[in-house]
Every structure is written in structure tokens, then in C-alpha cells.
Short mmCIF file of C-alpha atoms and ligand atoms in Angstrom, two decimals:
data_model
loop_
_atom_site.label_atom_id
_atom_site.label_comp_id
_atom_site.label_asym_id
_atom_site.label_seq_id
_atom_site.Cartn_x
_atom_site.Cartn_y
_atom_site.Cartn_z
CA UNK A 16 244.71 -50.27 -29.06
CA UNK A 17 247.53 -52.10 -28.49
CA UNK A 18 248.37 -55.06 -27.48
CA UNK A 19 249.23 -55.63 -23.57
CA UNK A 20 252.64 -56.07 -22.69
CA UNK A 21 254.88 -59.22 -22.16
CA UNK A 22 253.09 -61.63 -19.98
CA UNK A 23 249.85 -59.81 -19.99
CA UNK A 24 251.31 -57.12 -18.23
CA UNK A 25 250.34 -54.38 -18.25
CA UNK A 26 251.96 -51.11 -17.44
CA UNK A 27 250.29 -47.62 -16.96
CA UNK A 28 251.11 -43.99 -16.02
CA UNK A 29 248.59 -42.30 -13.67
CA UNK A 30 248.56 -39.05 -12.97
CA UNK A 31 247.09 -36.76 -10.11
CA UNK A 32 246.17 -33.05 -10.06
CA UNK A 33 242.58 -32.64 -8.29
CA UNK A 34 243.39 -31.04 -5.83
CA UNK A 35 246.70 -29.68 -4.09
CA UNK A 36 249.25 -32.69 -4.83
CA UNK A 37 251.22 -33.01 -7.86
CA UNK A 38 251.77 -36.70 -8.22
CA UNK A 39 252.78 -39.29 -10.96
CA UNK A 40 253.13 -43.15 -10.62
CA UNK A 41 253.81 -46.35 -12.66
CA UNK A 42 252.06 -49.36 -12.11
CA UNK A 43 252.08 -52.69 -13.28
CA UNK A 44 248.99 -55.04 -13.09
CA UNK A 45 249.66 -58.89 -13.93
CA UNK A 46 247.58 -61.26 -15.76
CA UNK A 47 246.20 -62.85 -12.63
CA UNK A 48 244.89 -59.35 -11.43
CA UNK A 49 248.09 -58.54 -9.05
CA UNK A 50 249.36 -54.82 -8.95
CA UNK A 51 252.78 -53.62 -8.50
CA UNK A 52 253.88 -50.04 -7.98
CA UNK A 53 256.98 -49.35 -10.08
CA UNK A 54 257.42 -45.48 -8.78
CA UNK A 55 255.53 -43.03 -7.26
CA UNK A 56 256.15 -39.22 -7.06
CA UNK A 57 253.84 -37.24 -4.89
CA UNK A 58 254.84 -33.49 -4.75
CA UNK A 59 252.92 -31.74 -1.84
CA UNK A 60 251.99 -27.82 -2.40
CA UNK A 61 250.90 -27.75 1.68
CA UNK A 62 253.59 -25.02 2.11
CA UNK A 63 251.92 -22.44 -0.84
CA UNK A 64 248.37 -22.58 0.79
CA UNK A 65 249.66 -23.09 4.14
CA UNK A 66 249.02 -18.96 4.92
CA UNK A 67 245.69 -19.13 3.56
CA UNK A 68 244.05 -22.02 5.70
CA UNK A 69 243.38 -23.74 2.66
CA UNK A 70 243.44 -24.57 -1.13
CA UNK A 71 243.35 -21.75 -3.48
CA UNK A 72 242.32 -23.21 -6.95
CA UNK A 73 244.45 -20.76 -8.81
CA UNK A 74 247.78 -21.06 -7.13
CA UNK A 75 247.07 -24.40 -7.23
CA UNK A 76 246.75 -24.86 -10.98
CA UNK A 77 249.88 -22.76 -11.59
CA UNK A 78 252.10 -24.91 -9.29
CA UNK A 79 250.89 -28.25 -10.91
CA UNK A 80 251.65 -26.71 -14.56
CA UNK A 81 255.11 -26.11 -12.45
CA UNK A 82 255.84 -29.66 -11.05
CA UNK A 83 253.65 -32.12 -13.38
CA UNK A 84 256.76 -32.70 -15.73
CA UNK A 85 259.56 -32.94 -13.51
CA UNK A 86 257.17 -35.27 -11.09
CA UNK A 87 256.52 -37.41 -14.06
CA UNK A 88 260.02 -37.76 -14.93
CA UNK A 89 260.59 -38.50 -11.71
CA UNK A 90 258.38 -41.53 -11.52
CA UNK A 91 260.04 -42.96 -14.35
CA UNK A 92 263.52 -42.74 -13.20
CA UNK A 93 262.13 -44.92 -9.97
CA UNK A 94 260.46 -47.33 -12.33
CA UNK A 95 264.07 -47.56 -14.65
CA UNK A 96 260.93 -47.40 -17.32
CA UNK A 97 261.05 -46.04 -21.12
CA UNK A 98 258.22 -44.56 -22.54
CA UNK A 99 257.84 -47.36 -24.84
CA UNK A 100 257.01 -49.63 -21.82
CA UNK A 101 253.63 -47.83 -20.79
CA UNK A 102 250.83 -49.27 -22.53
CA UNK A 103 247.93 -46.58 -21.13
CA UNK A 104 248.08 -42.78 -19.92
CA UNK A 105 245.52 -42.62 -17.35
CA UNK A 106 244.56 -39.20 -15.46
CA UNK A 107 242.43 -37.80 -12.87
CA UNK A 108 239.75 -36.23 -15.13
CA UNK A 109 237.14 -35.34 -12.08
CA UNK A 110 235.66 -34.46 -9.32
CA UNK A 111 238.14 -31.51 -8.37
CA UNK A 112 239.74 -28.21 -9.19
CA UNK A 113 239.24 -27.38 -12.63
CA UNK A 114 242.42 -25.79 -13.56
CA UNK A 115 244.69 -28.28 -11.65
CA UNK A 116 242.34 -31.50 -13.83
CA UNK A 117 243.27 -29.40 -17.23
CA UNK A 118 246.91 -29.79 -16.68
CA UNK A 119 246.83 -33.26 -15.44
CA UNK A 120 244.36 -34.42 -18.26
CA UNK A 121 246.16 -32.41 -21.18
CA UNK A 122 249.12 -33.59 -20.08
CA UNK A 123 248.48 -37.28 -20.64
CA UNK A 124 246.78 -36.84 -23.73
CA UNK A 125 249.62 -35.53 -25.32
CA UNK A 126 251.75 -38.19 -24.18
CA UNK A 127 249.36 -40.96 -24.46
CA UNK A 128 248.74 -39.32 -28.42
CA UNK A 129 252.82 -39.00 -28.77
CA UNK A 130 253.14 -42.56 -27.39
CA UNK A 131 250.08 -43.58 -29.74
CA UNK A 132 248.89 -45.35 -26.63
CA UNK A 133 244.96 -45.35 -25.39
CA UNK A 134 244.16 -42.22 -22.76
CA UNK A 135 242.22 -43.42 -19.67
CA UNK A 136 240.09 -40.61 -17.90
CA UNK A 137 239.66 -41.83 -14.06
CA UNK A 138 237.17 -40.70 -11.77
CA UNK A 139 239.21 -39.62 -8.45
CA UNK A 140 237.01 -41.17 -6.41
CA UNK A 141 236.90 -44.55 -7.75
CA UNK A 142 240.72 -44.12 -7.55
CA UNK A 143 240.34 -44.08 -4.07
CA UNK A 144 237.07 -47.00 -4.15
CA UNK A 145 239.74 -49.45 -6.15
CA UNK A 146 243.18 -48.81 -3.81
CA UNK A 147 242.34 -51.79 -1.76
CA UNK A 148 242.55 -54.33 -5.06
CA UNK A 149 246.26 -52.87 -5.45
CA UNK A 150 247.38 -53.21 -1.67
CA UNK A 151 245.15 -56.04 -0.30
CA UNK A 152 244.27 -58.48 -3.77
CA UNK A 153 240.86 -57.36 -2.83
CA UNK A 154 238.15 -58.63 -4.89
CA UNK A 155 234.28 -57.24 -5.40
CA UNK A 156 232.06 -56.79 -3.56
CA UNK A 157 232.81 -54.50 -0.30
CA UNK A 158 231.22 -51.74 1.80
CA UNK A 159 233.70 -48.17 1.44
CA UNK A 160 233.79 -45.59 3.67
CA UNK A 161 235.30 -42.75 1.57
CA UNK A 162 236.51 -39.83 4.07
CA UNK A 163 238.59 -37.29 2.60
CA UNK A 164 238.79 -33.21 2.90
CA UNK A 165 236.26 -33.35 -0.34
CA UNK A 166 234.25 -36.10 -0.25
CA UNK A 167 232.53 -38.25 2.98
CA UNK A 168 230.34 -41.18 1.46
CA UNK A 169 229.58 -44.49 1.95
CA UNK A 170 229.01 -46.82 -0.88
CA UNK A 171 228.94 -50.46 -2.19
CA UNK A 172 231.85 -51.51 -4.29
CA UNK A 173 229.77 -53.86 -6.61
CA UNK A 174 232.41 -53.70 -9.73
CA UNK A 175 234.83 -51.58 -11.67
CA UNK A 176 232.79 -48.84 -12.58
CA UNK A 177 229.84 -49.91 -10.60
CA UNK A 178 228.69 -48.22 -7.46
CA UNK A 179 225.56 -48.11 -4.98
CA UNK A 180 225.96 -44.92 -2.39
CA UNK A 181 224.25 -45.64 0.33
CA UNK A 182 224.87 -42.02 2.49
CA UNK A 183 226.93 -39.01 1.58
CA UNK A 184 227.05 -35.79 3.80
CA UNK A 185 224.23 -32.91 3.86
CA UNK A 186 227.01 -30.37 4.32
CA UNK A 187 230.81 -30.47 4.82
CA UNK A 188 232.92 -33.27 4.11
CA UNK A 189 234.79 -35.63 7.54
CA UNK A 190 238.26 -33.61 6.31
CA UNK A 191 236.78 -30.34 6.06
CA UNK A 192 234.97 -30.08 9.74
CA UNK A 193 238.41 -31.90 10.58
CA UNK A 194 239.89 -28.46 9.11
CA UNK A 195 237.30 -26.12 10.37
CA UNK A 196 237.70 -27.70 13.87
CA UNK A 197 241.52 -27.02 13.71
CA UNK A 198 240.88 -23.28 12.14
CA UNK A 199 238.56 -22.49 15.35
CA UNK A 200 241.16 -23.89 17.97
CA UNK A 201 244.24 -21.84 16.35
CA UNK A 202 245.77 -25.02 14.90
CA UNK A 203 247.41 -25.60 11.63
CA UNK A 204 246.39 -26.92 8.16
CA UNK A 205 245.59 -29.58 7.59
CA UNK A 206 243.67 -29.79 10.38
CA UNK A 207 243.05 -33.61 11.27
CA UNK A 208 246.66 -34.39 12.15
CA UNK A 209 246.76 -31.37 14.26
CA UNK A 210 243.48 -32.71 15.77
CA UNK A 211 244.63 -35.57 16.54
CA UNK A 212 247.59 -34.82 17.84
CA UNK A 213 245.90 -32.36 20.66
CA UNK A 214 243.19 -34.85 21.26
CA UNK A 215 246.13 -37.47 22.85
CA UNK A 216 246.86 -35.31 25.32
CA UNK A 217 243.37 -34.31 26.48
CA UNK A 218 240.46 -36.11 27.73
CA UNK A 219 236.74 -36.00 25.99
CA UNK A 220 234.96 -34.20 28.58
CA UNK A 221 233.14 -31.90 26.67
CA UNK A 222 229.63 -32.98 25.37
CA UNK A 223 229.03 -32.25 22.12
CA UNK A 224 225.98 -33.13 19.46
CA UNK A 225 226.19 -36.30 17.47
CA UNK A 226 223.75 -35.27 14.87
CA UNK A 227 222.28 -37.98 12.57
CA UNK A 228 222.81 -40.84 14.69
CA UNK A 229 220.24 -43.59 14.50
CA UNK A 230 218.62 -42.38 11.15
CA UNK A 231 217.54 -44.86 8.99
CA UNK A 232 219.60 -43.72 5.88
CA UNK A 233 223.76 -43.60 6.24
CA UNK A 234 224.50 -39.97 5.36
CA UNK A 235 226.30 -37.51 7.97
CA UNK A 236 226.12 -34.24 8.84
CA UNK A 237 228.64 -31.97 10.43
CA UNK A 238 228.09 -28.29 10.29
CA UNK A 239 225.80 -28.44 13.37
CA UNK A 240 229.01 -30.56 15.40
CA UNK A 241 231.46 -27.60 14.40
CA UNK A 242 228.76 -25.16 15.21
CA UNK A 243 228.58 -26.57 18.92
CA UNK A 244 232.38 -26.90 18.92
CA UNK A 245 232.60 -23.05 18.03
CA UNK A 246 230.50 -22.26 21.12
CA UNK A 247 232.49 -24.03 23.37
CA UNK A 248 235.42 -22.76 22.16
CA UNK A 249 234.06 -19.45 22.42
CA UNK A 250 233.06 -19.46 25.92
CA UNK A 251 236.18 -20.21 27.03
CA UNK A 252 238.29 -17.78 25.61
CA UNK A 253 240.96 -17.09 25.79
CA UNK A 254 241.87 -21.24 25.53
CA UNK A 255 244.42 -22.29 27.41
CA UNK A 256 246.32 -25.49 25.98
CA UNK A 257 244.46 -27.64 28.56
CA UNK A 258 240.92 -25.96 26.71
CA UNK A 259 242.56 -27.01 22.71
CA UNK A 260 243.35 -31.17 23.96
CA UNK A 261 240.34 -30.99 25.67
CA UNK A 262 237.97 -29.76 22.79
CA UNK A 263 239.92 -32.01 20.25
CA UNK A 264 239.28 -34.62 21.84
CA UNK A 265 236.22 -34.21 22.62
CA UNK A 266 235.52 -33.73 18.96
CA UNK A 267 237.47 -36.51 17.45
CA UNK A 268 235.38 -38.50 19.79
CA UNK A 269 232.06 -37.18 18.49
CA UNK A 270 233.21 -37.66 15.12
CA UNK A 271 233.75 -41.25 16.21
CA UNK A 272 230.90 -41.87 17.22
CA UNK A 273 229.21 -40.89 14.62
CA UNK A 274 231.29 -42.80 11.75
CA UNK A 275 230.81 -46.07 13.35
CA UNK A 276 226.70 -45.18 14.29
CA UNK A 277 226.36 -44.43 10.01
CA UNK A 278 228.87 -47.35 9.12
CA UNK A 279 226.81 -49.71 11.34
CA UNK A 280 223.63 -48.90 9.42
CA UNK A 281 225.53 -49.07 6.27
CA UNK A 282 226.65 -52.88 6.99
CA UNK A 283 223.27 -53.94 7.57
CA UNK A 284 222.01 -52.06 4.27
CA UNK A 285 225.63 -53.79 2.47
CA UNK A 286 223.78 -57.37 3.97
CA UNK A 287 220.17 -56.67 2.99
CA UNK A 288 221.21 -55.15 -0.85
CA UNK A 289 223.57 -58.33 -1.46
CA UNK A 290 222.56 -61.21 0.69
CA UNK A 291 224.30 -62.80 3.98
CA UNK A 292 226.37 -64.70 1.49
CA UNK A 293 228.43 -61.72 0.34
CA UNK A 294 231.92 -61.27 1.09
CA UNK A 295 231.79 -59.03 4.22
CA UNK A 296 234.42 -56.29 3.85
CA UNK A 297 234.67 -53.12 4.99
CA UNK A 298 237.38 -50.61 3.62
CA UNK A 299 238.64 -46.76 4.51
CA UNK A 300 239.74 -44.76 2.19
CA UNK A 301 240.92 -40.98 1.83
CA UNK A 302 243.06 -38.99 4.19
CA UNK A 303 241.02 -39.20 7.11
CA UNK A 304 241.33 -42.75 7.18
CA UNK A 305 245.03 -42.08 8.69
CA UNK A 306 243.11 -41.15 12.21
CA UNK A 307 243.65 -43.44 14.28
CA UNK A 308 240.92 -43.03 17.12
CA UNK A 309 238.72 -43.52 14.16
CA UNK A 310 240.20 -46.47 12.83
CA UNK A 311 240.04 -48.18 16.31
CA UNK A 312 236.48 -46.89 16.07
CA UNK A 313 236.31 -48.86 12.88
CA UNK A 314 237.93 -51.95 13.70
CA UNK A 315 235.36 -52.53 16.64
CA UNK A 316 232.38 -52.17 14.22
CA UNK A 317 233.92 -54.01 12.08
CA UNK A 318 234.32 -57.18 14.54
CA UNK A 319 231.38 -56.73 15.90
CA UNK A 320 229.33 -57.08 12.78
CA UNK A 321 231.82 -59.82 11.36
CA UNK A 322 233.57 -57.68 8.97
CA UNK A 323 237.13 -57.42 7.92
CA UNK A 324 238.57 -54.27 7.66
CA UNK A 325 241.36 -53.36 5.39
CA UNK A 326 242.57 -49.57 5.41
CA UNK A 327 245.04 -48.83 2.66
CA UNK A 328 248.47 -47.52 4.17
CA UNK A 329 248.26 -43.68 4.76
CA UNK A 330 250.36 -42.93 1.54
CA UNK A 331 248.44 -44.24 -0.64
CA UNK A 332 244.64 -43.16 1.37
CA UNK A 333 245.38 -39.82 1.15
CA UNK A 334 246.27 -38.08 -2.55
CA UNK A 335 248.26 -39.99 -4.85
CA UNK A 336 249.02 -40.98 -8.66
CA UNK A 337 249.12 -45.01 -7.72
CA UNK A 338 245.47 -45.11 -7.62
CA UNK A 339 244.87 -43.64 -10.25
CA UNK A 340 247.40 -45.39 -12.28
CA UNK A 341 246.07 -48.54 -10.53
CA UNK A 342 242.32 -47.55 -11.58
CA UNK A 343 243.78 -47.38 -15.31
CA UNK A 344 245.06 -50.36 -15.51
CA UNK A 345 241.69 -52.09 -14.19
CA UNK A 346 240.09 -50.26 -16.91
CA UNK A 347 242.74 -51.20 -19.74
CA UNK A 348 242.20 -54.84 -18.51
CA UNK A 349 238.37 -54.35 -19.34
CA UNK A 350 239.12 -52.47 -22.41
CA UNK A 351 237.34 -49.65 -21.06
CA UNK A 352 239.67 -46.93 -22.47
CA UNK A 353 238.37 -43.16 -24.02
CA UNK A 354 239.43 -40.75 -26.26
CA UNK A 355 241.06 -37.94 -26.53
CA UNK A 356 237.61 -35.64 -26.60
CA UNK A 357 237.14 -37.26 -22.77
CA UNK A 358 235.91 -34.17 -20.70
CA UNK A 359 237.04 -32.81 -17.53
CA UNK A 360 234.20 -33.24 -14.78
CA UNK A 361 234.42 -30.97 -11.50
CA UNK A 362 231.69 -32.91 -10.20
CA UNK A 363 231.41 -36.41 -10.97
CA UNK A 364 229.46 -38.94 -8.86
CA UNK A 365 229.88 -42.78 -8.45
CA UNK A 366 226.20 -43.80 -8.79
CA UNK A 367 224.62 -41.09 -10.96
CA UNK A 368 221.54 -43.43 -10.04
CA UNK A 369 221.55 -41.90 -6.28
CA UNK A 370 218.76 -40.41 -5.11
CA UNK A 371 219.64 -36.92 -4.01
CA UNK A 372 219.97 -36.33 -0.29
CA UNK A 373 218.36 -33.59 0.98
CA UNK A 374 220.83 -30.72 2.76
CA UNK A 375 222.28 -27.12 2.61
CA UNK A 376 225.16 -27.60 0.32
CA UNK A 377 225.44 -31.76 -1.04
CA UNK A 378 227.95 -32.85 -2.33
CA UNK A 379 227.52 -36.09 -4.93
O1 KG4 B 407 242.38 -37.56 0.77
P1 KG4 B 407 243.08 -36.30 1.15
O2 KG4 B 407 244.58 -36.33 1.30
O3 KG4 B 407 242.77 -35.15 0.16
C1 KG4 B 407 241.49 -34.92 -0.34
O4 KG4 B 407 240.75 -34.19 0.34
O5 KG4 B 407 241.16 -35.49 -1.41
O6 KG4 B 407 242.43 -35.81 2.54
C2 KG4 B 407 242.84 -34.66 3.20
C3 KG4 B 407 242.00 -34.49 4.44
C4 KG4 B 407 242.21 -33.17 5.16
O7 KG4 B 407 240.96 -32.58 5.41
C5 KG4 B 407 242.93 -33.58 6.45
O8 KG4 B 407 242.65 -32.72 7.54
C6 KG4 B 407 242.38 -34.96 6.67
O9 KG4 B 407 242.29 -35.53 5.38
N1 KG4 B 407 243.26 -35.76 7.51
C7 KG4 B 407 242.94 -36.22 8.74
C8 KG4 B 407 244.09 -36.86 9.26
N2 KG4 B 407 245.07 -36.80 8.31
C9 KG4 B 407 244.54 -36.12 7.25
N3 KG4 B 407 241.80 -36.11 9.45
C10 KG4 B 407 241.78 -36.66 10.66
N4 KG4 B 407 242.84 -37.27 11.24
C11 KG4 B 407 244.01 -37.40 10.58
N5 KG4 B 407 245.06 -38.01 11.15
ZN1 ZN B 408 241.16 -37.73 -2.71
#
């Protein structure tokens, strides 16, 4: 490998095709552990899956294969980089869409093998875990609440590569009923901005199930809540606009409720596993994090337990290449580089040690 740049810099390319964003980014992490975005390129493919109320893998694949170069060049035009400078490749090598991860991960072995530079495969999801370290000089340990359209888990940041999950969801991800919700009400995709956009105009007066709430083990469930919401809706079709605020709110509230009643029992397992003495931070990452009922939700759990809370700025919660550039370059730091056999892995979870939760369709 070779040696890190000037300074102990050092400089890395991340790059970001899991899903439906095409994104590449340049960051630089300093000797005393501070990170600096150089450029950042997200290219969003919302309007090509827009008519089909969600991602389809193979359109999605195509269009990265489409945008992956010019994004990358892109990135390096912001950072006023050469090639030369970048001392790792890094890439999102799982959990995700398959064909979208083969471009991204082929692409950055060929240029970390032209640039005879080491390859870094990144797990998505600690991309998301290690955000805070870039935008708040966060150090280990903290408590993350991971909501995204994939992925809704709670876990305990111990280390760089080093994860306890303490709940996950039995069925669909925060994002997803987000989505679902939207779907049932005639909204757009994605649905959580919709969501909460209709849910500020309306008022919470329709009851709906919290399920979960007050079990002893942090993991969610949601299908039942968009089940309920579905009967509601149906009974009073046709819905009238006053009907859509109303149910949104109504279920961005349940939702609320039922983040902070798992986050609460997730602090107190964060405080048993590690001791009263440990740093008490809680942080949000993923797209849903950008809700903002839920991160007033948040904040008051937070106080009340005597937590900080840091949430990431929206850009860089929801898909993006800075993470996973930033993840890189906490590997490279840690010599904890791979090779160019490094596999792609459509499911890959943080603890492999967690004990399965029991549910219709888990995700790890
Ligand atoms: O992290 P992300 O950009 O992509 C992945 O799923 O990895 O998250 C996208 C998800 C979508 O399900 C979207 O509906 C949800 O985040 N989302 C929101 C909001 N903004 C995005 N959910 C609730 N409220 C929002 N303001
Ligand atoms: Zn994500």
C-alpha cells in the first residue's frame, strides 16, 4: 500500500450505487481524525422510477452504468483533484441492488488497480453508522438509530467495524411504511416528504395502533400500523383533502410515538451494555431522519434521558458518496483495506453476532 499523503492526509474516492442515487465524493481525513469533503456529486434517478411507485432494480442498474463516470468526473472537477492525489478507491459493496453494487464496485477496482492504489469495499450501512465522525468530530461509542427506505435498526456504535444491534424491524423498514402510507393516500414517491408535508396541515385525530410499544427488546414493527391506516383510509372514501392531512398526521404521529417508545428502551440497554460512564450520544441517520416531527420526537427523548443528539444534515442522511468515501478513509487509517476478489453482498449485516428476530419478512 502506499504511503498516506502529505501531512498524513489522506484522500479517498467513495462511491455510491445501492440503491437509486448515482453519487461520487472526495474526502479528505487529517492526521488528527478531522474529515473534509472536497466534492460531492449525487445524481438522483427519482424521475425514472417515479411512474412505478418505486425502485426497479434493473432500470436502476442501467442508469448508474449511465451516470457513474460523468458523476465521478464531476466530483473531481469540485475537488480541483488529479487522480494521483487519491490514495484509496472505496465503494459501496453491500447491502443493496445487485446490479447497481456491480457497477459501483467494478468501477473502483479498475481505477483503484489503474491508480495502483488499495480498493476499500464499504458496507452501506456503516456508511451511514460513521457520517456523524465526518460532520460532528464524533468519537465511539454512541447509540444509532438507522431509518432509511431499506433498513430501520438500532444499534451500538462500539468502533469502526464494530457493532451491537439492539432491535431491527419484523417487517418493513420506517421509509418503506413512510412510502406505503403515501401510495394508499394518492401521494407521491417518495412518500415521507409528501407525508409530512400533508400531516402540517392536518390534525392527529385519528387513532391508530402503536404496535410494539413497551416490549422489552427495541425492534419495530409496521405492517400492522399501515394495515390500520389502509382501513381508515378505506372507509372514508372517496378522501377529501381534509381526510389525506388528517390521516398523515395521524400516522406520522404514530410513527412517533413509536420511535421514541423503542429508542427509549434502546438508551437504557446503550447504559446497561456499556456502563453510566459512557459517552451518552444518540445519532439519526438515513433519509427518514430529515422528518422533522420525528426529530422533535427525538430531541425530547434525548433530553429527557440526558443524551445529545446529533442528526447529520439531510444531504448527507439520506444517499450519498461522502459516507462512503468518509467510511474509506476510516478504514485506510486502520489499514483495513481488501482486494480486488472483495465480493458484492446484497445482504450484509452490522453484527453478524445478532440473534435473529423473529417476524414475517426480517431484514438484518
Ligand atoms: O436513506 P434514503 O435516502 O435511501 C435509502 O433507503 O437508503 O431514505 C429514503 C427514505 C424513503 O423511504 C423516504 O420516503 C424517506 O427516506 N424519507 C422520509 C422523509 N424524507 C425521506 N420519511 C419521512 N419524512 C421525511 N421528511
Ligand atoms: Zn442508505
Amino acid at each position: 500500500m502506499r504511503a498516506p499523503g502529505k501531512n498524513g492526509h489522506l484522500t479517498v474516492l467513495g462511491i455510491e450505487t445501492s440503491c437509486d442515487e448515482t453519487a461520487a465524493a472526495l474526502v479528505r481525513r487529517a492526521a488528527d481524525g478531522r474529515g473534509e469533503t472536497l466534492g460531492s456529486v449525487v445524481r438522483s434517478q427519482l424521475d425514472l422510477h417515479a411512474a412505478y411507485g418505486g425502485v426497479v432494480p434493473e432500470i436502476a442498474a442501467r442508469a448508474h452504468v449511465e451516470m457513474l463516470d460523468a458523476a465521478i468526473r464531476q466530483a473531481m472537477d469540485e475537488a480541483k483533484l488529479d487522480f494521483a492525489a487519491i490514495d484509496a478507491v472505496a465503494a459501496a459493496a453491500g447491502p443493496g441492488l445487485v446490479g447497481g453494487l456491480i457497477v459501483g464496485v467494478t468501477t473502483a477496482k479498475a481505477i483503484a488497480l489503474a491508480l495502483k492504489r488499495p480498493f476499500i469495499a464499504i458496507n452501506h450501512l456503516e456508511a451511514h453508522a460513521l457520517t456523524a465522525g465526518l460532520t460532528d468530530g464524533l468519537d465511539f461509542p454512541y447509540l444509532l438509530l438507522l431509518v432509511s427506505g431499506g433498513h430501520t435498526q438500532l444499534l451500538i456504535v462500539k468502533g469502526v467495524g464494530a457493532y451491537e444491534r439492539l432491535g431491527t424491524t419484523l417487517d418493513d423498514a420506517l421509509g418503506e411504511a413512510f412510502d406505503k402510507a403515501a401510495k394508499l393516500l394518492g401521494l407521491g414517491y417518495p412518500g415521507g416528504p409528501e407525508i409530512e408535508r400533508e400531516a402540517a396541515k392536518g390534525r392527529a385525530t385519528i387513532a391508530l395502533p402503536r404496535p410494539m410499544l413497551g416490549r422489552s427488546e427495541p425492534h419495530f414493527s409496521l405492517a400492522g400500523l399501515k394495515t390500520a391506516l389502509r382501513r381508515e383510509a378505506e372507509a372514508r372514501a372517496p378522501l377529501s383533502e381534509h381526510d389525506i392531512t388528517d390521516l398523515s398526521a395521524s400516522f406520522q404521529d404514530a410513527v412517533a410515538d413509536i420511535v421514541s417508545d423503542r429508542t427509549v428502551r434502546a438508551l437504557e440497554l446503550y447504559r446497561q451494555r456499556l456502563g453510566e460512564g459512557a459517552q451518552r450520544t444518540l445519532v439519526v441517520a438515513g433519509g427518514v431522519a430529515a422528518n422533522r416531527r420525528l426529530k422533535t420526537a427525538l430531541q425530547a427523548v434525548a433530553d429527557a434521558h440526558g443524551f445529545r443528539l446529533v442528526v447529520p444534515p439531510p444531504d448527507l442522511c439520506s444517499d450519498n458518496a461522502v459516507m462512503i468515501a468518509w467510511a474509506g478513509a476510516m478504514r485506510l487509517s486502520q489499514g483495513l483495506v481488501d482486494d480486488l476478489s472483495a465480493p458484492i453482498r446484497a445482504r450484509w449485516p452490522l453484527d453478524p453476532d445478532a440473534r435473529p428476530a423473529i417476524g414475517a419478512g426480517v431484514k438484518a
